[in-house]
Amino acid sequence: MPASDVKEDCLRLPQNLTVRAITIVQQEMLQFLDKTASATIELDDDCQVDISFIQLLEAARIYADTAGKHIALARPASGSTLDVLKRSGFLEGMSAEDLKFWLHQGGIQ
Amino acid sequence: MSFPDPIAVFRTEAAELLEQIEAGLLDLNVNLGDKDQVDAVFRGLHTLKGSGAMFGFDALAAFTHHCETAFDRVRKGEVPATQELVTAVLEAKDHMRALVDTPNGDHEATGEALLANLRAAVDGANSPGAASPAKAAPGRSHFKIRFSLPQNAMANGTNPLPLLDELRELGECKIVANRSAIPSLELLAPTDLYISWEVELLTTQPRSAIDDVFIFVMDEMQLDVVTVEPPLAAGTPGKTETASTEAGPAAAPVAPPAPIAPAPVDAKQKKTAENVRVPAEKLDELMDRVGELVIAQSRLSQLAGGSGDLQLRAVSEDVERLSGELRDTMMVLRMVPVTQLFGRFRRLVHDLAHETGKTIELLTEGETTEVDKSVIERLADPLVHLVRNSCDHGLETPEERRAAGKPEAGHILLSARQQAGEVIITIKDDGRGINKERVRAKAESSGLIAPNANLTDQELYQLIFQPGFSTAQTVTNLSGRGVGMDVVKRTIDALRGTINVTSHVGKGSEISLAIPLTLAIIDGLLVRVGDGRYVIPLSAVEECLELPIEEDMRSRGRSFISLRDSLVPFLRLRDLFRTGTKPDPFQKVVVVSTGSERVGLVVDQIIGDHQTVIKGMSKLHHDVATFSGATILGDGDVALILDVGHLVAEGQQQEAHLRAAG
């Protein structure tokens, strides 16, 4: 049984989004993106996140760009995701695109 | 193939780190100004905190952080190291061990109390009366830092976030993640790290503080640190940009605080790379396999010996040589220095000194002496009893020592040395010594000996190892109940060892434990007595002589042989074992010794050397003192292993009786 929950274009990711589980998350995300043109990623409020997940989403954005697909977060980053973004220095020097993707700032996605 | 449980690996590493921290603290306690020890303790705490967080031991990481911070302040010269601080961190170290062992236990209240002690110790040290040496307020330096961690850092358990947090703690910090190397999702190895960082840091800390942040990944990472401006306080005009592109140590631009030299870490990391950590039970398993191989090889040798097939004999000889080499290599793998054992007594003595109000100095000798690991493990408890006993009853109070004209500090010497297949561990103190009269009175009153029994000093001292025997006039929470010394005796007996006690009233006591170097396989001399075969440990064999029948007849009734002008008592094993067989016409005397005592063992035939895999005796035969174990021979028969120590004692006793009889 997959760790994630798929609803139409929405991929709800499991709670564990750390390096220990990131390989499975990558596989599921790849399978999901292959099937859809527009993907929305839904994160649990109390999900566990580390930098491997931030890196994975950045890689997914590159993949979506190259493949002509759209990827977005269902909600602006909050909780531990936002905390990791801050601590890892991702928030510093974000482009408008980055701000839109991660924080839903600067327009509707 | 099974992989070790990472949590178990962390627990092992944490135990080693805690030992290092304890050793560092105890050394520091002796010399509070020793900056190397301050650095060593800081490094240990820093690693423990980082590793703990990495493996999910959050409570440990959070608790250790406070101790690390305290030592960081000492390192930076903000507070001096004091005995109160050392004691507080030693107590905290015990709590850290509990947090490692039972991370989900209810430790909060204890932790809070210990942290309150730690704060009090730091505040006390920081009080005006105990002010640290005046430190010039350093100016701020501006560093530009670029770094990337090893690509497999995350997979190996290194989390970059705590490193970035530590950089922030150094001062005003702007951290920007560089994502340019992140590939597309399908090309991403998700546990690899593609992100690098650029950091601008304004800090009063020296460059070495930046190195300290990366101290445990330094060898494999890329680190560029550029000093943009000189410290503002220095007032030097102009911009002197200094580039440093090495990941290794760099000159600190600001003098205080003295940096931790990265060199020892490099050495440690190199050492780690050269060693492989193997669980102890795997070694035991391998030892069992080698033991079985030795028995199978012995069987093969017998078959080959009885066969006329030369090729089979050649193969058998090769297998014998190889299994012998494998056995020797295995034995070396199992040997560990006694320093592991002695190390733990420093803390014990430190605590006992505190509890008893005595000044006690522990000295150690021969710490590099190597002993089989299972021997080390089993020696720990008996030594704890003996050291406790020396501290509590052996050594006098400072007042008593002064009155006796002795230096106020009592000394306990723990030493180890190898001697003829045995390791001799000695616990010596310069205390009051054992009062023989009191031992005798106690033994007589408890019925252990008859009134006015004629006992040698050694026999008298051995009484202290009887269950429930204590001459202590006061029972303390350390010792004096007579429980413990009998445990020492039982453990040493189980190790096939012996205990020797010497003591001089007013001068001190010395207890020597003679233990076989290994408990697993020995080189033995296979002999025949009557129809049975027996093994004599080769390490105890001095020489073999022929006992002609006429000599045997002549010596009847006295059982002594003249060996290079000295009389050596001998035991006829045929008589001792009541074989009921006639003596062989060409009997042999195998002269064995323990230390300076010798005895001859008369056997019917010497068969030859034999690699002996020691098997324990059954419970039924446990009390048969003449034998220390058994082994399986190549033909499947069982041979008993002679307990040389017991036989030598018996021979000496026989000699004493004969001498007494004139």
PDB file of N, CA and C in Angstrom, chain B residues 321-409:
ATOM      1  N   ARG B 321      48.345 -26.577  10.536  1.00  0.00           N
ATOM      2  CA  ARG B 321      49.088 -25.306  10.585  1.00  0.00           C
ATOM      3  C   ARG B 321      48.126 -24.122  10.457  1.00  0.00           C
ATOM      4  N   LEU B 322      47.214 -24.230   9.469  1.00  0.00           N
ATOM      5  CA  LEU B 322      46.294 -23.104   9.230  1.00  0.00           C
ATOM      6  C   LEU B 322      45.348 -22.894  10.412  1.00  0.00           C
ATOM      7  N   SER B 323      44.864 -23.977  10.983  1.00  0.00           N
ATOM      8  CA  SER B 323      43.928 -23.791  12.103  1.00  0.00           C
ATOM      9  C   SER B 323      44.658 -23.229  13.311  1.00  0.00           C
ATOM     10  N   GLY B 324      45.933 -23.595  13.445  1.00  0.00           N
ATOM     11  CA  GLY B 324      46.747 -23.021  14.529  1.00  0.00           C
ATOM     12  C   GLY B 324      46.928 -21.521  14.348  1.00  0.00           C
ATOM     13  N   GLU B 325      47.209 -21.142  13.075  1.00  0.00           N
ATOM     14  CA  GLU B 325      47.383 -19.702  12.790  1.00  0.00           C
ATOM     15  C   GLU B 325      46.078 -18.952  13.000  1.00  0.00           C
ATOM     16  N   LEU B 326      44.986 -19.590  12.545  1.00  0.00           N
ATOM     17  CA  LEU B 326      43.666 -18.957  12.714  1.00  0.00           C
ATOM     18  C   LEU B 326      43.356 -18.779  14.198  1.00  0.00           C
ATOM     19  N   ARG B 327      43.682 -19.781  14.966  1.00  0.00           N
ATOM     20  CA  ARG B 327      43.439 -19.716  16.406  1.00  0.00           C
ATOM     21  C   ARG B 327      44.249 -18.575  17.024  1.00  0.00           C
ATOM     22  N   ASP B 328      45.535 -18.473  16.621  1.00  0.00           N
ATOM     23  CA  ASP B 328      46.377 -17.414  17.188  1.00  0.00           C
ATOM     24  C   ASP B 328      45.843 -16.037  16.817  1.00  0.00           C
ATOM     25  N   THR B 329      45.428 -15.897  15.542  1.00  0.00           N
ATOM     26  CA  THR B 329      44.880 -14.605  15.101  1.00  0.00           C
ATOM     27  C   THR B 329      43.619 -14.285  15.892  1.00  0.00           C
ATOM     28  N   MET B 330      42.797 -15.296  16.080  1.00  0.00           N
ATOM     29  CA  MET B 330      41.551 -15.114  16.815  1.00  0.00           C
ATOM     30  C   MET B 330      41.828 -14.663  18.248  1.00  0.00           C
ATOM     31  N   MET B 331      42.833 -15.282  18.834  1.00  0.00           N
ATOM     32  CA  MET B 331      43.158 -14.921  20.216  1.00  0.00           C
ATOM     33  C   MET B 331      43.584 -13.460  20.302  1.00  0.00           C
ATOM     34  N   VAL B 332      44.371 -13.023  19.295  1.00  0.00           N
ATOM     35  CA  VAL B 332      44.825 -11.627  19.298  1.00  0.00           C
ATOM     36  C   VAL B 332      43.626 -10.695  19.174  1.00  0.00           C
ATOM     37  N   LEU B 333      42.656 -11.091  18.318  1.00  0.00           N
ATOM     38  CA  LEU B 333      41.466 -10.246  18.127  1.00  0.00           C
ATOM     39  C   LEU B 333      40.694 -10.067  19.432  1.00  0.00           C
ATOM     40  N   ARG B 334      40.731 -11.089  20.246  1.00  0.00           N
ATOM     41  CA  ARG B 334      39.965 -11.041  21.501  1.00  0.00           C
ATOM     42  C   ARG B 334      40.685 -10.303  22.620  1.00  0.00           C
ATOM     43  N   MET B 335      41.954 -10.007  22.393  1.00  0.00           N
ATOM     44  CA  MET B 335      42.713  -9.379  23.474  1.00  0.00           C
ATOM     45  C   MET B 335      42.448  -7.869  23.521  1.00  0.00           C
ATOM     46  N   VAL B 336      42.175  -7.379  24.679  1.00  0.00           N
ATOM     47  CA  VAL B 336      41.972  -5.932  24.843  1.00  0.00           C
ATOM     48  C   VAL B 336      42.836  -5.451  26.010  1.00  0.00           C
ATOM     49  N   PRO B 337      43.336  -4.216  25.924  1.00  0.00           N
ATOM     50  CA  PRO B 337      44.181  -3.735  27.012  1.00  0.00           C
ATOM     51  C   PRO B 337      43.384  -3.511  28.296  1.00  0.00           C
ATOM     52  N   VAL B 338      44.034  -3.732  29.417  1.00  0.00           N
ATOM     53  CA  VAL B 338      43.321  -3.578  30.699  1.00  0.00           C
ATOM     54  C   VAL B 338      43.003  -2.120  31.005  1.00  0.00           C
ATOM     55  N   THR B 339      43.510  -1.227  30.183  1.00  0.00           N
ATOM     56  CA  THR B 339      43.199   0.189  30.406  1.00  0.00           C
ATOM     57  C   THR B 339      41.682   0.400  30.392  1.00  0.00           C
ATOM     58  N   GLN B 340      40.970  -0.417  29.579  1.00  0.00           N
ATOM     59  CA  GLN B 340      39.500  -0.334  29.553  1.00  0.00           C
ATOM     60  C   GLN B 340      38.917  -0.655  30.925  1.00  0.00           C
ATOM     61  N   LEU B 341      39.587  -1.579  31.593  1.00  0.00           N
ATOM     62  CA  LEU B 341      39.114  -1.995  32.907  1.00  0.00           C
ATOM     63  C   LEU B 341      39.501  -0.961  33.964  1.00  0.00           C
ATOM     64  N   PHE B 342      40.748  -0.523  33.902  1.00  0.00           N
ATOM     65  CA  PHE B 342      41.258   0.393  34.928  1.00  0.00           C
ATOM     66  C   PHE B 342      40.577   1.757  34.850  1.00  0.00           C
ATOM     67  N   GLY B 343      40.203   2.141  33.607  1.00  0.00           N
ATOM     68  CA  GLY B 343      39.640   3.475  33.405  1.00  0.00           C
ATOM     69  C   GLY B 343      38.456   3.736  34.308  1.00  0.00           C
ATOM     70  N   ARG B 344      37.626   2.714  34.501  1.00  0.00           N
ATOM     71  CA  ARG B 344      36.391   2.938  35.255  1.00  0.00           C
ATOM     72  C   ARG B 344      36.648   3.165  36.755  1.00  0.00           C
ATOM     73  N   PHE B 345      37.838   2.767  37.225  1.00  0.00           N
ATOM     74  CA  PHE B 345      38.103   2.913  38.658  1.00  0.00           C
ATOM     75  C   PHE B 345      38.464   4.332  39.059  1.00  0.00           C
ATOM     76  N   ARG B 346      38.838   5.121  38.063  1.00  0.00           N
ATOM     77  CA  ARG B 346      39.171   6.511  38.388  1.00  0.00           C
ATOM     78  C   ARG B 346      37.934   7.209  38.944  1.00  0.00           C
ATOM     79  N   ARG B 347      36.808   6.982  38.277  1.00  0.00           N
ATOM     80  CA  ARG B 347      35.574   7.606  38.746  1.00  0.00           C
ATOM     81  C   ARG B 347      35.169   7.024  40.099  1.00  0.00           C
ATOM     82  N   LEU B 348      35.295   5.702  40.211  1.00  0.00           N
ATOM     83  CA  LEU B 348      34.924   5.038  41.452  1.00  0.00           C
ATOM     84  C   LEU B 348      35.708   5.625  42.622  1.00  0.00           C
ATOM     85  N   VAL B 349      37.024   5.754  42.434  1.00  0.00           N
ATOM     86  CA  VAL B 349      37.871   6.273  43.515  1.00  0.00           C
ATOM     87  C   VAL B 349      37.540   7.742  43.800  1.00  0.00           C
ATOM     88  N   HIS B 350      37.273   8.484  42.726  1.00  0.00           N
ATOM     89  CA  HIS B 350      36.885   9.895  42.900  1.00  0.00           C
ATOM     90  C   HIS B 350      35.636   9.990  43.777  1.00  0.00           C
ATOM     91  N   ASP B 351      34.641   9.157  43.469  1.00  0.00           N
ATOM     92  CA  ASP B 351      33.383   9.188  44.230  1.00  0.00           C
ATOM     93  C   ASP B 351      33.587   8.675  45.660  1.00  0.00           C
ATOM     94  N   LEU B 352      34.414   7.620  45.791  1.00  0.00           N
ATOM     95  CA  LEU B 352      34.641   7.059  47.131  1.00  0.00           C
ATOM     96  C   LEU B 352      35.376   8.062  48.020  1.00  0.00           C
ATOM     97  N   ALA B 353      36.315   8.774  47.415  1.00  0.00           N
ATOM     98  CA  ALA B 353      37.048   9.794  48.184  1.00  0.00           C
ATOM     99  C   ALA B 353      36.069  10.844  48.696  1.00  0.00           C
ATOM    100  N   HIS B 354      35.153  11.207  47.814  1.00  0.00           N
ATOM    101  CA  HIS B 354      34.142  12.208  48.166  1.00  0.00           C
ATOM    102  C   HIS B 354      33.264  11.692  49.305  1.00  0.00           C
ATOM    103  N   GLU B 355      32.848  10.423  49.205  1.00  0.00           N
ATOM    104  CA  GLU B 355      31.932   9.848  50.188  1.00  0.00           C
ATOM    105  C   GLU B 355      32.606   9.636  51.544  1.00  0.00           C
ATOM    106  N   THR B 356      33.872   9.237  51.525  1.00  0.00           N
ATOM    107  CA  THR B 356      34.535   8.890  52.783  1.00  0.00           C
ATOM    108  C   THR B 356      35.275  10.078  53.396  1.00  0.00           C
ATOM    109  N   GLY B 357      35.395  11.149  52.620  1.00  0.00           N
ATOM    110  CA  GLY B 357      36.130  12.315  53.125  1.00  0.00           C
ATOM    111  C   GLY B 357      37.633  12.072  53.158  1.00  0.00           C
ATOM    112  N   LYS B 358      38.086  11.039  52.443  1.00  0.00           N
ATOM    113  CA  LYS B 358      39.526  10.754  52.410  1.00  0.00           C
ATOM    114  C   LYS B 358      40.142  11.355  51.147  1.00  0.00           C
ATOM    115  N   THR B 359      41.428  11.581  51.218  1.00  0.00           N
ATOM    116  CA  THR B 359      42.125  11.997  50.010  1.00  0.00           C
ATOM    117  C   THR B 359      42.778  10.748  49.431  1.00  0.00           C
ATOM    118  N   ILE B 360      42.358  10.376  48.242  1.00  0.00           N
ATOM    119  CA  ILE B 360      42.827   9.112  47.665  1.00  0.00           C
ATOM    120  C   ILE B 360      43.392   9.369  46.267  1.00  0.00           C
ATOM    121  N   GLU B 361      44.583   8.879  46.058  1.00  0.00           N
ATOM    122  CA  GLU B 361      45.168   8.978  44.717  1.00  0.00           C
ATOM    123  C   GLU B 361      45.231   7.585  44.125  1.00  0.00           C
ATOM    124  N   LEU B 362      44.685   7.468  42.939  1.00  0.00           N
ATOM    125  CA  LEU B 362      44.727   6.170  42.250  1.00  0.00           C
ATOM    126  C   LEU B 362      45.856   6.192  41.225  1.00  0.00           C
ATOM    127  N   LEU B 363      46.740   5.223  41.339  1.00  0.00           N
ATOM    128  CA  LEU B 363      47.826   5.102  40.369  1.00  0.00           C
ATOM    129  C   LEU B 363      47.616   3.814  39.595  1.00  0.00           C
ATOM    130  N   THR B 364      47.982   3.826  38.341  1.00  0.00           N
ATOM    131  CA  THR B 364      47.841   2.603  37.544  1.00  0.00           C
ATOM    132  C   THR B 364      49.151   2.293  36.833  1.00  0.00           C
ATOM    133  N   GLU B 365      49.382   1.024  36.625  1.00  0.00           N
ATOM    134  CA  GLU B 365      50.590   0.562  35.934  1.00  0.00           C
ATOM    135  C   GLU B 365      50.207  -0.576  34.995  1.00  0.00           C
ATOM    136  N   GLY B 366      50.929  -0.673  33.907  1.00  0.00           N
ATOM    137  CA  GLY B 366      50.743  -1.803  32.987  1.00  0.00           C
ATOM    138  C   GLY B 366      49.396  -1.787  32.304  1.00  0.00           C
ATOM    139  N   GLU B 367      48.906  -0.578  31.999  1.00  0.00           N
ATOM    140  CA  GLU B 367      47.571  -0.490  31.397  1.00  0.00           C
ATOM    141  C   GLU B 367      47.511  -1.070  29.991  1.00  0.00           C
ATOM    142  N   THR B 368      48.681  -1.228  29.357  1.00  0.00           N
ATOM    143  CA  THR B 368      48.665  -1.766  27.992  1.00  0.00           C
ATOM    144  C   THR B 368      48.668  -3.299  27.986  1.00  0.00           C
ATOM    145  N   THR B 369      48.769  -3.896  29.166  1.00  0.00           N
ATOM    146  CA  THR B 369      48.732  -5.354  29.254  1.00  0.00           C
ATOM    147  C   THR B 369      47.418  -5.860  28.651  1.00  0.00           C
ATOM    148  N   GLU B 370      47.531  -6.838  27.770  1.00  0.00           N
ATOM    149  CA  GLU B 370      46.319  -7.292  27.075  1.00  0.00           C
ATOM    150  C   GLU B 370      45.802  -8.617  27.643  1.00  0.00           C
ATOM    151  N   VAL B 371      44.493  -8.688  27.746  1.00  0.00           N
ATOM    152  CA  VAL B 371      43.836  -9.865  28.304  1.00  0.00           C
ATOM    153  C   VAL B 371      42.611 -10.168  27.450  1.00  0.00           C
ATOM    154  N   ASP B 372      42.231 -11.434  27.407  1.00  0.00           N
ATOM    155  CA  ASP B 372      41.032 -11.827  26.683  1.00  0.00           C
ATOM    156  C   ASP B 372      39.839 -10.994  27.161  1.00  0.00           C
ATOM    157  N   LYS B 373      39.010 -10.574  26.191  1.00  0.00           N
ATOM    158  CA  LYS B 373      37.937  -9.642  26.551  1.00  0.00           C
ATOM    159  C   LYS B 373      36.952 -10.235  27.563  1.00  0.00           C
ATOM    160  N   SER B 374      36.728 -11.544  27.484  1.00  0.00           N
ATOM    161  CA  SER B 374      35.766 -12.117  28.434  1.00  0.00           C
ATOM    162  C   SER B 374      36.348 -12.113  29.853  1.00  0.00           C
ATOM    163  N   VAL B 375      37.679 -12.198  29.943  1.00  0.00           N
ATOM    164  CA  VAL B 375      38.320 -12.121  31.265  1.00  0.00           C
ATOM    165  C   VAL B 375      38.140 -10.716  31.825  1.00  0.00           C
ATOM    166  N   ILE B 376      38.368  -9.720  30.957  1.00  0.00           N
ATOM    167  CA  ILE B 376      38.219  -8.321  31.375  1.00  0.00           C
ATOM    168  C   ILE B 376      36.815  -8.074  31.917  1.00  0.00           C
ATOM    169  N   GLU B 377      35.829  -8.564  31.156  1.00  0.00           N
ATOM    170  CA  GLU B 377      34.435  -8.314  31.560  1.00  0.00           C
ATOM    171  C   GLU B 377      34.160  -8.914  32.940  1.00  0.00           C
ATOM    172  N   ARG B 378      34.709 -10.108  33.151  1.00  0.00           N
ATOM    173  CA  ARG B 378      34.383 -10.792  34.400  1.00  0.00           C
ATOM    174  C   ARG B 378      35.232 -10.313  35.571  1.00  0.00           C
ATOM    175  N   LEU B 379      36.305  -9.607  35.266  1.00  0.00           N
ATOM    176  CA  LEU B 379      37.151  -9.091  36.353  1.00  0.00           C
ATOM    177  C   LEU B 379      36.607  -7.797  36.955  1.00  0.00           C
ATOM    178  N   ALA B 380      35.717  -7.146  36.209  1.00  0.00           N
ATOM    179  CA  ALA B 380      35.277  -5.817  36.641  1.00  0.00           C
ATOM    180  C   ALA B 380      34.663  -5.833  38.040  1.00  0.00           C
ATOM    181  N   ASP B 381      33.710  -6.732  38.279  1.00  0.00           N
ATOM    182  CA  ASP B 381      33.014  -6.737  39.568  1.00  0.00           C
ATOM    183  C   ASP B 381      33.947  -7.064  40.738  1.00  0.00           C
ATOM    184  N   PRO B 382      34.783  -8.115  40.612  1.00  0.00           N
ATOM    185  CA  PRO B 382      35.692  -8.385  41.732  1.00  0.00           C
ATOM    186  C   PRO B 382      36.609  -7.194  42.033  1.00  0.00           C
ATOM    187  N   LEU B 383      37.066  -6.536  40.982  1.00  0.00           N
ATOM    188  CA  LEU B 383      37.962  -5.400  41.231  1.00  0.00           C
ATOM    189  C   LEU B 383      37.235  -4.248  41.915  1.00  0.00           C
ATOM    190  N   VAL B 384      35.974  -4.058  41.544  1.00  0.00           N
ATOM    191  CA  VAL B 384      35.199  -2.996  42.208  1.00  0.00           C
ATOM    192  C   VAL B 384      35.138  -3.285  43.706  1.00  0.00           C
ATOM    193  N   HIS B 385      34.881  -4.538  44.068  1.00  0.00           N
ATOM    194  CA  HIS B 385      34.819  -4.907  45.493  1.00  0.00           C
ATOM    195  C   HIS B 385      36.155  -4.646  46.175  1.00  0.00           C
ATOM    196  N   LEU B 386      37.232  -5.034  45.510  1.00  0.00           N
ATOM    197  CA  LEU B 386      38.542  -4.896  46.139  1.00  0.00           C
ATOM    198  C   LEU B 386      38.943  -3.425  46.293  1.00  0.00           C
ATOM    199  N   VAL B 387      38.654  -2.641  45.254  1.00  0.00           N
ATOM    200  CA  VAL B 387      39.015  -1.213  45.330  1.00  0.00           C
ATOM    201  C   VAL B 387      38.158  -0.521  46.400  1.00  0.00           C
ATOM    202  N   ARG B 388      36.878  -0.852  46.422  1.00  0.00           N
ATOM    203  CA  ARG B 388      35.992  -0.284  47.455  1.00  0.00           C
ATOM    204  C   ARG B 388      36.516  -0.625  48.846  1.00  0.00           C
ATOM    205  N   ASN B 389      36.888  -1.866  48.998  1.00  0.00           N
ATOM    206  CA  ASN B 389      37.370  -2.319  50.294  1.00  0.00           C
ATOM    207  C   ASN B 389      38.643  -1.566  50.701  1.00  0.00           C
ATOM    208  N   SER B 390      39.543  -1.394  49.731  1.00  0.00           N
ATOM    209  CA  SER B 390      40.775  -0.664  50.024  1.00  0.00           C
ATOM    210  C   SER B 390      40.477   0.764  50.425  1.00  0.00           C
ATOM    211  N   CYS B 391      39.567   1.402  49.683  1.00  0.00           N
ATOM    212  CA  CYS B 391      39.247   2.813  49.973  1.00  0.00           C
ATOM    213  C   CYS B 391      38.572   2.934  51.331  1.00  0.00           C
ATOM    214  N   ASP B 392      37.634   2.041  51.593  1.00  0.00           N
ATOM    215  CA  ASP B 392      36.814   2.199  52.773  1.00  0.00           C
ATOM    216  C   ASP B 392      37.518   1.708  54.041  1.00  0.00           C
ATOM    217  N   HIS B 393      38.118   0.519  53.972  1.00  0.00           N
ATOM    218  CA  HIS B 393      38.728  -0.070  55.170  1.00  0.00           C
ATOM    219  C   HIS B 393      40.240  -0.031  55.170  1.00  0.00           C
ATOM    220  N   GLY B 394      40.826  -0.118  53.982  1.00  0.00           N
ATOM    221  CA  GLY B 394      42.289  -0.159  53.920  1.00  0.00           C
ATOM    222  C   GLY B 394      42.906   1.182  54.272  1.00  0.00           C
ATOM    223  N   LEU B 395      42.446   2.212  53.605  1.00  0.00           N
ATOM    224  CA  LEU B 395      43.055   3.534  53.816  1.00  0.00           C
ATOM    225  C   LEU B 395      42.478   4.211  55.063  1.00  0.00           C
ATOM    226  N   GLU B 396      43.347   4.915  55.756  1.00  0.00           N
ATOM    227  CA  GLU B 396      42.927   5.615  56.955  1.00  0.00           C
ATOM    228  C   GLU B 396      42.361   6.983  56.586  1.00  0.00           C
ATOM    229  N   THR B 397      41.747   7.614  57.567  1.00  0.00           N
ATOM    230  CA  THR B 397      41.295   8.991  57.356  1.00  0.00           C
ATOM    231  C   THR B 397      42.528   9.895  57.343  1.00  0.00           C
ATOM    232  N   PRO B 398      42.403  11.108  56.790  1.00  0.00           N
ATOM    233  CA  PRO B 398      43.567  12.013  56.764  1.00  0.00           C
ATOM    234  C   PRO B 398      44.157  12.229  58.161  1.00  0.00           C
ATOM    235  N   GLU B 399      43.280  12.311  59.176  1.00  0.00           N
ATOM    236  CA  GLU B 399      43.759  12.547  60.545  1.00  0.00           C
ATOM    237  C   GLU B 399      44.590  11.352  61.025  1.00  0.00           C
ATOM    238  N   GLU B 400      44.046  10.153  60.769  1.00  0.00           N
ATOM    239  CA  GLU B 400      44.765   8.949  61.188  1.00  0.00           C
ATOM    240  C   GLU B 400      46.107   8.843  60.478  1.00  0.00           C
ATOM    241  N   ARG B 401      46.123   9.201  59.198  1.00  0.00           N
ATOM    242  CA  ARG B 401      47.365   9.100  58.432  1.00  0.00           C
ATOM    243  C   ARG B 401      48.399  10.092  58.966  1.00  0.00           C
ATOM    244  N   ARG B 402      47.923  11.306  59.262  1.00  0.00           N
ATOM    245  CA  ARG B 402      48.856  12.318  59.811  1.00  0.00           C
ATOM    246  C   ARG B 402      49.431  11.822  61.134  1.00  0.00           C
ATOM    247  N   ALA B 403      48.531  11.248  61.966  1.00  0.00           N
ATOM    248  CA  ALA B 403      48.976  10.756  63.273  1.00  0.00           C
ATOM    249  C   ALA B 403      49.989   9.618  63.124  1.00  0.00           C
ATOM    250  N   ALA B 404      49.847   8.856  62.023  1.00  0.00           N
ATOM    251  CA  ALA B 404      50.755   7.727  61.809  1.00  0.00           C
ATOM    252  C   ALA B 404      52.014   8.142  61.056  1.00  0.00           C
ATOM    253  N   GLY B 405      52.120   9.449  60.814  1.00  0.00           N
ATOM    254  CA  GLY B 405      53.307   9.959  60.119  1.00  0.00           C
ATOM    255  C   GLY B 405      53.303   9.674  58.633  1.00  0.00           C
ATOM    256  N   LYS B 406      52.110   9.454  58.098  1.00  0.00           N
ATOM    257  CA  LYS B 406      51.998   9.182  56.656  1.00  0.00           C
ATOM    258  C   LYS B 406      51.501  10.437  55.940  1.00  0.00           C
ATOM    259  N   PRO B 407      51.754  10.524  54.647  1.00  0.00           N
ATOM    260  CA  PRO B 407      51.158  11.653  53.916  1.00  0.00           C
ATOM    261  C   PRO B 407      49.634  11.564  53.960  1.00  0.00           C
ATOM    262  N   GLU B 408      48.993  12.726  53.909  1.00  0.00           N
ATOM    263  CA  GLU B 408      47.545  12.779  54.073  1.00  0.00           C
ATOM    264  C   GLU B 408      46.808  11.977  52.995  1.00  0.00           C
ATOM    265  N   ALA B 409      47.356  12.009  51.793  1.00  0.00           N
ATOM    266  CA  ALA B 409      46.684  11.315  50.685  1.00  0.00           C
ATOM    267  C   ALA B 409      47.053   9.837  50.697  1.00  0.00           C
TER     268      ALA B 409
END
